[in-house]
């Protein structure tokens, strides 16, 4: 099946599988769910107000079950992929945007269900979802960590990031390196 978004200006930007039959995806309007077997699509929700007219970066990352992390520019939210309900905003320790300045470029989870977040300006951050602690990983000055990609190797307990100026970095999620 193919899915064509309704409206002349709609586009899909990121998607991920929810279960064996459904995927959740983002577009310029909000979040939708599509049944792979039937092609039936359901619009779930519009994006929350993030104080910006434009959304430049979006990512969806499964945390566990139907709970996903949604990043919009420099903001993070926990959403229920079943109904699209935004459950809460994930904030820094000062109750502000998780990344400032810059944008979240991608997120991944490791085998311990830590959320690893890379940003275009602040490098790599790890969120301990069980205790809501945050730890920063990076090189040099914080605003100069232009991370562009991330890979979580859950079997080897490694998180690998690629940076614009600092090459690749490998982090051991068990902290044995």
PDB file of C-alpha atoms in Angstrom:
ATOM      1  CA  UNK A   1       0.000   0.000   0.000  1.00  0.00           C
ATOM      2  CA  UNK A   2       1.028   3.572  -0.413  1.00  0.00           C
ATOM      3  CA  UNK A   3      -0.115   6.458   1.705  1.00  0.00           C
ATOM      4  CA  UNK A   4      -0.553   9.921   0.270  1.00  0.00           C
ATOM      5  CA  UNK A   5      -1.070  12.643   2.811  1.00  0.00           C
ATOM      6  CA  UNK A   6      -4.121  14.798   2.236  1.00  0.00           C
ATOM      7  CA  UNK A   7      -3.383  18.387   1.343  1.00  0.00           C
ATOM      8  CA  UNK A   8      -0.969  19.807  -1.192  1.00  0.00           C
ATOM      9  CA  UNK A   9       1.719  20.788   1.303  1.00  0.00           C
ATOM     10  CA  UNK A  10       1.999  17.671   3.459  1.00  0.00           C
ATOM     11  CA  UNK A  11       5.095  15.510   3.674  1.00  0.00           C
ATOM     12  CA  UNK A  12       6.269  12.715   5.928  1.00  0.00           C
ATOM     13  CA  UNK A  13       9.517  13.405   7.756  1.00  0.00           C
ATOM     14  CA  UNK A  14      10.149  10.430  10.059  1.00  0.00           C
ATOM     15  CA  UNK A  15       8.462   7.131  10.834  1.00  0.00           C
ATOM     16  CA  UNK A  16       8.931   4.113  13.036  1.00  0.00           C
ATOM     17  CA  UNK A  17       7.118   0.864  13.602  1.00  0.00           C
ATOM     18  CA  UNK A  18       4.765   0.628  16.585  1.00  0.00           C
ATOM     19  CA  UNK A  19       3.934  -3.069  16.284  1.00  0.00           C
ATOM     20  CA  UNK A  20       3.631  -5.738  13.560  1.00  0.00           C
ATOM     21  CA  UNK A  21       0.878  -3.899  11.690  1.00  0.00           C
ATOM     22  CA  UNK A  22       1.222  -0.183  12.450  1.00  0.00           C
ATOM     23  CA  UNK A  23       3.727   2.609  11.934  1.00  0.00           C
ATOM     24  CA  UNK A  24       3.660   6.076  13.420  1.00  0.00           C
ATOM     25  CA  UNK A  25       4.982   8.985  11.381  1.00  0.00           C
ATOM     26  CA  UNK A  26       5.386  12.714  11.549  1.00  0.00           C
ATOM     27  CA  UNK A  27       4.578  15.240   8.874  1.00  0.00           C
ATOM     28  CA  UNK A  28       4.274  18.999   8.733  1.00  0.00           C
ATOM     29  CA  UNK A  29       0.798  18.848  10.320  1.00  0.00           C
ATOM     30  CA  UNK A  30       1.433  16.503  13.245  1.00  0.00           C
ATOM     31  CA  UNK A  31       1.520  12.787  14.015  1.00  0.00           C
ATOM     32  CA  UNK A  32      -0.331  10.035  12.152  1.00  0.00           C
ATOM     33  CA  UNK A  33      -0.622   6.269  12.370  1.00  0.00           C
ATOM     34  CA  UNK A  34      -0.866   3.933   9.367  1.00  0.00           C
ATOM     35  CA  UNK A  35      -1.873   0.267   9.296  1.00  0.00           C
ATOM     36  CA  UNK A  36       0.630  -1.446   6.989  1.00  0.00           C
ATOM     37  CA  UNK A  37      -1.750  -4.280   6.013  1.00  0.00           C
ATOM     38  CA  UNK A  38      -4.757  -2.138   5.070  1.00  0.00           C
ATOM     39  CA  UNK A  39      -3.188   1.228   4.302  1.00  0.00           C
ATOM     40  CA  UNK A  40      -5.714   2.901   6.611  1.00  0.00           C
ATOM     41  CA  UNK A  41      -4.312   6.111   8.079  1.00  0.00           C
ATOM     42  CA  UNK A  42      -5.427   7.940  11.204  1.00  0.00           C
ATOM     43  CA  UNK A  43      -4.375  11.455  12.105  1.00  0.00           C
ATOM     44  CA  UNK A  44      -3.548  11.361  15.821  1.00  0.00           C
ATOM     45  CA  UNK A  45      -2.568  14.835  16.964  1.00  0.00           C
ATOM     46  CA  UNK A  46      -1.107  18.195  16.056  1.00  0.00           C
ATOM     47  CA  UNK A  47       2.266  19.166  17.446  1.00  0.00           C
ATOM     48  CA  UNK A  48       2.325  20.976  20.782  1.00  0.00           C
ATOM     49  CA  UNK A  49       3.135  24.672  20.790  1.00  0.00           C
ATOM     50  CA  UNK A  50       6.912  25.027  21.062  1.00  0.00           C
ATOM     51  CA  UNK A  51       7.141  28.785  20.664  1.00  0.00           C
ATOM     52  CA  UNK A  52       8.519  28.573  17.133  1.00  0.00           C
ATOM     53  CA  UNK A  53       6.679  29.172  13.887  1.00  0.00           C
ATOM     54  CA  UNK A  54       8.735  26.532  12.064  1.00  0.00           C
ATOM     55  CA  UNK A  55       9.793  22.996  12.929  1.00  0.00           C
ATOM     56  CA  UNK A  56      13.257  22.259  11.574  1.00  0.00           C
ATOM     57  CA  UNK A  57      14.144  18.949  13.210  1.00  0.00           C
ATOM     58  CA  UNK A  58      11.833  16.075  14.183  1.00  0.00           C
ATOM     59  CA  UNK A  59      12.608  12.607  15.507  1.00  0.00           C
ATOM     60  CA  UNK A  60      10.591   9.729  16.973  1.00  0.00           C
ATOM     61  CA  UNK A  61      12.235   7.170  19.251  1.00  0.00           C
ATOM     62  CA  UNK A  62      10.619   4.216  20.999  1.00  0.00           C
ATOM     63  CA  UNK A  63      11.217   4.309  24.740  1.00  0.00           C
ATOM     64  CA  UNK A  64       9.272   1.134  25.572  1.00  0.00           C
ATOM     65  CA  UNK A  65       5.973  -0.378  24.477  1.00  0.00           C
ATOM     66  CA  UNK A  66       3.870   2.349  22.882  1.00  0.00           C
ATOM     67  CA  UNK A  67       5.740   5.150  24.682  1.00  0.00           C
ATOM     68  CA  UNK A  68       7.851   7.254  22.302  1.00  0.00           C
ATOM     69  CA  UNK A  69      10.066  10.312  22.591  1.00  0.00           C
ATOM     70  CA  UNK A  70       9.183  13.050  20.109  1.00  0.00           C
ATOM     71  CA  UNK A  71      11.741  15.776  19.496  1.00  0.00           C
ATOM     72  CA  UNK A  72      10.694  19.047  17.881  1.00  0.00           C
ATOM     73  CA  UNK A  73      13.564  21.506  17.342  1.00  0.00           C
ATOM     74  CA  UNK A  74      15.037  21.779  20.866  1.00  0.00           C
ATOM     75  CA  UNK A  75      12.079  20.303  22.782  1.00  0.00           C
ATOM     76  CA  UNK A  76      11.395  16.714  23.880  1.00  0.00           C
ATOM     77  CA  UNK A  77       8.001  15.148  24.614  1.00  0.00           C
ATOM     78  CA  UNK A  78       6.788  11.715  25.698  1.00  0.00           C
ATOM     79  CA  UNK A  79       3.866  10.515  23.579  1.00  0.00           C
ATOM     80  CA  UNK A  80       1.571   7.506  23.510  1.00  0.00           C
ATOM     81  CA  UNK A  81       1.831   6.094  19.976  1.00  0.00           C
ATOM     82  CA  UNK A  82      -1.485   4.266  20.283  1.00  0.00           C
ATOM     83  CA  UNK A  83      -3.623   7.393  20.494  1.00  0.00           C
ATOM     84  CA  UNK A  84      -1.078  10.177  19.862  1.00  0.00           C
ATOM     85  CA  UNK A  85      -1.630  11.768  23.241  1.00  0.00           C
ATOM     86  CA  UNK A  86       1.270  13.910  24.401  1.00  0.00           C
ATOM     87  CA  UNK A  87       1.866  12.725  27.954  1.00  0.00           C
ATOM     88  CA  UNK A  88       4.475  15.217  29.175  1.00  0.00           C
ATOM     89  CA  UNK A  89       7.321  17.496  28.162  1.00  0.00           C
ATOM     90  CA  UNK A  90      10.840  16.277  29.007  1.00  0.00           C
ATOM     91  CA  UNK A  91      12.769  19.254  30.369  1.00  0.00           C
ATOM     92  CA  UNK A  92      16.217  20.066  31.677  1.00  0.00           C
ATOM     93  CA  UNK A  93      16.903  20.501  35.376  1.00  0.00           C
ATOM     94  CA  UNK A  94      15.899  24.178  35.178  1.00  0.00           C
ATOM     95  CA  UNK A  95      12.519  23.261  33.645  1.00  0.00           C
ATOM     96  CA  UNK A  96      13.554  24.669  30.257  1.00  0.00           C
ATOM     97  CA  UNK A  97      14.102  23.249  26.764  1.00  0.00           C
ATOM     98  CA  UNK A  98      16.265  20.171  26.814  1.00  0.00           C
ATOM     99  CA  UNK A  99      18.703  21.663  24.300  1.00  0.00           C
ATOM    100  CA  UNK A 100      19.510  25.367  24.223  1.00  0.00           C
ATOM    101  CA  UNK A 101      20.921  26.676  21.912  1.00  0.00           C
ATOM    102  CA  UNK A 102      20.524  24.464  18.865  1.00  0.00           C
ATOM    103  CA  UNK A 103      18.279  21.624  17.796  1.00  0.00           C
ATOM    104  CA  UNK A 104      17.938  17.967  18.665  1.00  0.00           C
ATOM    105  CA  UNK A 105      19.047  16.067  15.574  1.00  0.00           C
ATOM    106  CA  UNK A 106      18.276  12.524  16.721  1.00  0.00           C
ATOM    107  CA  UNK A 107      17.606  10.246  19.687  1.00  0.00           C
ATOM    108  CA  UNK A 108      18.272   6.570  20.443  1.00  0.00           C
ATOM    109  CA  UNK A 109      17.756   4.236  23.382  1.00  0.00           C
ATOM    110  CA  UNK A 110      20.259   1.709  24.685  1.00  0.00           C
ATOM    111  CA  UNK A 111      19.542  -1.715  26.174  1.00  0.00           C
ATOM    112  CA  UNK A 112      19.072  -0.098  29.603  1.00  0.00           C
ATOM    113  CA  UNK A 113      16.349   2.221  28.244  1.00  0.00           C
ATOM    114  CA  UNK A 114      18.475   5.343  28.618  1.00  0.00           C
ATOM    115  CA  UNK A 115      17.603   7.976  26.051  1.00  0.00           C
ATOM    116  CA  UNK A 116      20.654   9.298  24.172  1.00  0.00           C
ATOM    117  CA  UNK A 117      20.047  12.694  22.551  1.00  0.00           C
ATOM    118  CA  UNK A 118      22.357  14.408  20.066  1.00  0.00           C
ATOM    119  CA  UNK A 119      22.112  18.055  19.194  1.00  0.00           C
ATOM    120  CA  UNK A 120      23.536  20.302  16.535  1.00  0.00           C
ATOM    121  CA  UNK A 121      25.254  22.489  19.143  1.00  0.00           C
ATOM    122  CA  UNK A 122      25.471  20.754  22.526  1.00  0.00           C
ATOM    123  CA  UNK A 123      26.780  17.292  21.734  1.00  0.00           C
ATOM    124  CA  UNK A 124      25.492  14.097  23.288  1.00  0.00           C
ATOM    125  CA  UNK A 125      23.262  13.916  26.351  1.00  0.00           C
ATOM    126  CA  UNK A 126      22.020  10.847  28.186  1.00  0.00           C
ATOM    127  CA  UNK A 127      18.707  10.861  30.029  1.00  0.00           C
ATOM    128  CA  UNK A 128      18.205   8.305  32.770  1.00  0.00           C
ATOM    129  CA  UNK A 129      14.474   7.825  32.274  1.00  0.00           C
ATOM    130  CA  UNK A 130      13.972   5.985  35.557  1.00  0.00           C
ATOM    131  CA  UNK A 131      15.541   8.716  37.690  1.00  0.00           C
ATOM    132  CA  UNK A 132      15.256  11.644  35.229  1.00  0.00           C
ATOM    133  CA  UNK A 133      18.965  12.391  35.621  1.00  0.00           C
ATOM    134  CA  UNK A 134      20.842  13.988  32.731  1.00  0.00           C
ATOM    135  CA  UNK A 135      24.521  13.561  31.856  1.00  0.00           C
ATOM    136  CA  UNK A 136      26.431  15.472  29.164  1.00  0.00           C
ATOM    137  CA  UNK A 137      29.051  13.830  26.935  1.00  0.00           C
ATOM    138  CA  UNK A 138      31.213  15.774  24.515  1.00  0.00           C
ATOM    139  CA  UNK A 139      34.448  17.550  23.742  1.00  0.00           C
ATOM    140  CA  UNK A 140      35.564  21.129  24.224  1.00  0.00           C
ATOM    141  CA  UNK A 141      33.101  23.947  24.600  1.00  0.00           C
ATOM    142  CA  UNK A 142      29.451  22.934  24.860  1.00  0.00           C
ATOM    143  CA  UNK A 143      28.102  25.048  21.950  1.00  0.00           C
ATOM    144  CA  UNK A 144      30.729  23.633  19.557  1.00  0.00           C
ATOM    145  CA  UNK A 145      29.673  19.971  19.614  1.00  0.00           C
ATOM    146  CA  UNK A 146      27.959  19.734  16.247  1.00  0.00           C
ATOM    147  CA  UNK A 147      26.818  16.103  16.378  1.00  0.00           C
ATOM    148  CA  UNK A 148      25.070  14.963  13.217  1.00  0.00           C
ATOM    149  CA  UNK A 149      24.358  11.239  13.660  1.00  0.00           C
ATOM    150  CA  UNK A 150      23.994   8.578  16.332  1.00  0.00           C
ATOM    151  CA  UNK A 151      23.984   4.776  16.402  1.00  0.00           C
ATOM    152  CA  UNK A 152      23.110   2.648  19.439  1.00  0.00           C
ATOM    153  CA  UNK A 153      24.689  -0.826  19.364  1.00  0.00           C
ATOM    154  CA  UNK A 154      22.641  -2.477  22.091  1.00  0.00           C
ATOM    155  CA  UNK A 155      24.426  -5.836  21.907  1.00  0.00           C
ATOM    156  CA  UNK A 156      27.875  -4.294  22.405  1.00  0.00           C
ATOM    157  CA  UNK A 157      26.660  -1.633  24.875  1.00  0.00           C
ATOM    158  CA  UNK A 158      28.042   1.182  22.720  1.00  0.00           C
ATOM    159  CA  UNK A 159      26.686   4.498  21.488  1.00  0.00           C
ATOM    160  CA  UNK A 160      28.544   6.010  18.525  1.00  0.00           C
ATOM    161  CA  UNK A 161      28.152   9.623  17.411  1.00  0.00           C
ATOM    162  CA  UNK A 162      29.496  11.491  14.404  1.00  0.00           C
ATOM    163  CA  UNK A 163      30.430  15.145  14.785  1.00  0.00           C
ATOM    164  CA  UNK A 164      30.960  17.905  12.261  1.00  0.00           C
ATOM    165  CA  UNK A 165      34.379  18.941  13.633  1.00  0.00           C
ATOM    166  CA  UNK A 166      35.325  16.324  16.250  1.00  0.00           C
ATOM    167  CA  UNK A 167      35.105  13.060  14.264  1.00  0.00           C
ATOM    168  CA  UNK A 168      33.476   9.984  15.802  1.00  0.00           C
ATOM    169  CA  UNK A 169      32.987   9.290  19.487  1.00  0.00           C
ATOM    170  CA  UNK A 170      32.286   5.900  21.084  1.00  0.00           C
ATOM    171  CA  UNK A 171      30.628   5.669  24.504  1.00  0.00           C
ATOM    172  CA  UNK A 172      30.328   2.527  26.601  1.00  0.00           C
ATOM    173  CA  UNK A 173      26.817   2.465  28.095  1.00  0.00           C
ATOM    174  CA  UNK A 174      28.009   0.197  30.925  1.00  0.00           C
ATOM    175  CA  UNK A 175      30.750   2.760  31.697  1.00  0.00           C
ATOM    176  CA  UNK A 176      33.548   0.157  31.636  1.00  0.00           C
ATOM    177  CA  UNK A 177      35.756   2.061  29.141  1.00  0.00           C
TER     178      UNK A 177
END
